[in-house]
Amino acid sequence: QVQLVESGGGLVQTGGSLRLSCAASGRTFSGSAMAWFRQAPGKEREFVAAITWSGGSTYSADSVKGRFIISRDNAKNTVYLQMNSLTPEDTAEYYCAAGRGVKDYYTSYEYAYWGLGTQVTVFS
């Protein structure tokens, strides 16, 4: 089992930035893709960004392209999400996920391991 713990969420004004971290502990594994999803109250969970094991390829939702950057440090078993130019539409609970053999990086069921989330609130 792999435990994922998100941190770095908080309250930020429109136009501001936050950096989320997802630390893996317990039985970590190599060869896994990592991703961030988010869910606002009353809404469905949606894809935000993903990164391959090597970090050589990244994927992001159209809504965050050019604003959010996903990266990972495998030596530290940590994935990051740098969020810039935040808007109220980015307000949500952000979840970290990991999975092996991911084919569709945009789909939540591809990821076997999930964190409990960290709240991001953007105010006008």
XYZ file of C-alpha atoms in Angstrom:
124
model
C 0.000 0.000 0.000
C 1.113 3.532 -0.795
C 0.002 6.419 1.392
C -0.311 9.824 -0.257
C -0.570 13.007 1.797
C -1.283 16.383 0.224
C -0.220 19.699 1.708
C 0.116 23.341 0.737
C -3.506 24.297 0.290
C -4.969 27.452 1.729
C -6.713 30.744 1.082
C -5.363 32.990 -1.644
C -6.545 36.073 -3.517
C -7.348 35.998 -7.215
C -4.118 36.224 -9.193
C -2.057 34.653 -6.455
C -0.085 31.427 -6.360
C 0.088 28.257 -4.292
C 2.358 25.243 -4.413
C 0.817 21.905 -3.496
C 2.889 18.916 -2.460
C 2.014 15.232 -2.364
C 4.312 13.077 -0.271
C 4.269 9.298 -0.649
C 5.073 7.041 2.277
C 4.784 3.402 3.232
C 5.141 0.976 0.344
C 6.085 3.302 -2.430
C 6.695 1.932 -5.879
C 8.614 2.859 -8.976
C 7.172 3.187 -12.453
C 4.067 5.033 -11.330
C 2.388 7.986 -12.919
C 1.171 10.740 -10.622
C -1.740 13.089 -11.035
C -3.789 15.812 -9.445
C -7.577 15.906 -9.485
C -9.930 18.382 -7.866
C -13.513 18.468 -6.690
C -15.640 21.448 -5.753
C -18.697 21.043 -3.474
C -21.617 19.594 -5.402
C -19.504 18.950 -8.481
C -17.834 15.904 -9.979
C -14.157 15.171 -9.557
C -12.165 16.502 -12.483
C -8.693 16.009 -13.882
C -6.119 18.735 -13.333
C -2.667 17.460 -14.331
C -0.572 14.299 -14.597
C 3.069 13.345 -14.979
C 4.817 10.154 -16.094
C 7.230 8.206 -13.905
C 10.287 9.713 -15.570
C 8.791 13.175 -15.605
C 9.386 13.298 -19.336
C 5.759 13.888 -20.203
C 3.085 15.980 -18.554
C -0.617 16.404 -19.194
C -2.946 19.120 -18.044
C -6.554 20.168 -18.350
C -7.300 22.982 -20.766
C -8.592 25.059 -17.878
C -5.167 25.153 -16.213
C -2.784 25.107 -19.178
C -0.265 27.897 -18.929
C -1.049 28.449 -15.250
C -0.359 25.170 -13.418
C 2.867 23.171 -13.560
C 3.178 19.585 -12.337
C 6.557 18.129 -11.405
C 7.964 15.263 -9.375
C 11.025 14.322 -7.383
C 11.227 10.541 -7.278
C 14.133 10.580 -4.828
C 11.828 12.339 -2.370
C 8.713 10.414 -3.435
C 6.977 13.723 -3.921
C 4.881 15.320 -6.649
C 4.172 19.040 -6.828
C 1.568 21.281 -8.372
C 2.612 24.891 -8.831
C -0.549 26.942 -9.306
C -0.275 30.467 -10.669
C -2.786 33.127 -11.689
C -5.438 31.532 -9.533
C -9.107 32.368 -10.004
C -12.224 31.550 -7.939
C -12.950 28.778 -10.460
C -9.902 26.965 -9.086
C -11.500 26.687 -5.641
C -11.782 22.989 -4.797
C -10.421 20.123 -2.771
C -7.281 18.938 -4.552
C -6.387 15.244 -4.523
C -3.138 13.514 -5.356
C -3.230 10.137 -7.104
C -0.760 7.469 -8.254
C -0.986 4.470 -10.551
C 0.958 1.926 -12.561
C 0.400 1.199 -16.220
C -1.697 4.299 -16.750
C -3.006 4.534 -20.305
C -5.452 7.409 -20.043
C -3.847 9.975 -17.768
C -7.051 12.008 -17.645
C -9.231 9.285 -16.104
C -9.512 8.869 -12.346
C -9.998 5.081 -12.341
C -6.532 4.638 -13.833
C -5.064 5.572 -10.453
C -5.075 3.047 -7.623
C -3.835 5.259 -4.788
C -5.326 8.499 -3.515
C -4.637 11.062 -0.850
C -7.290 12.634 1.358
C -7.030 16.041 -0.263
C -6.069 19.604 0.540
C -8.395 22.587 0.249
C -7.658 25.490 -2.076
C -9.871 28.568 -1.805
C -9.453 31.549 -4.124
C -11.335 34.754 -3.310
C -12.012 37.848 -5.388
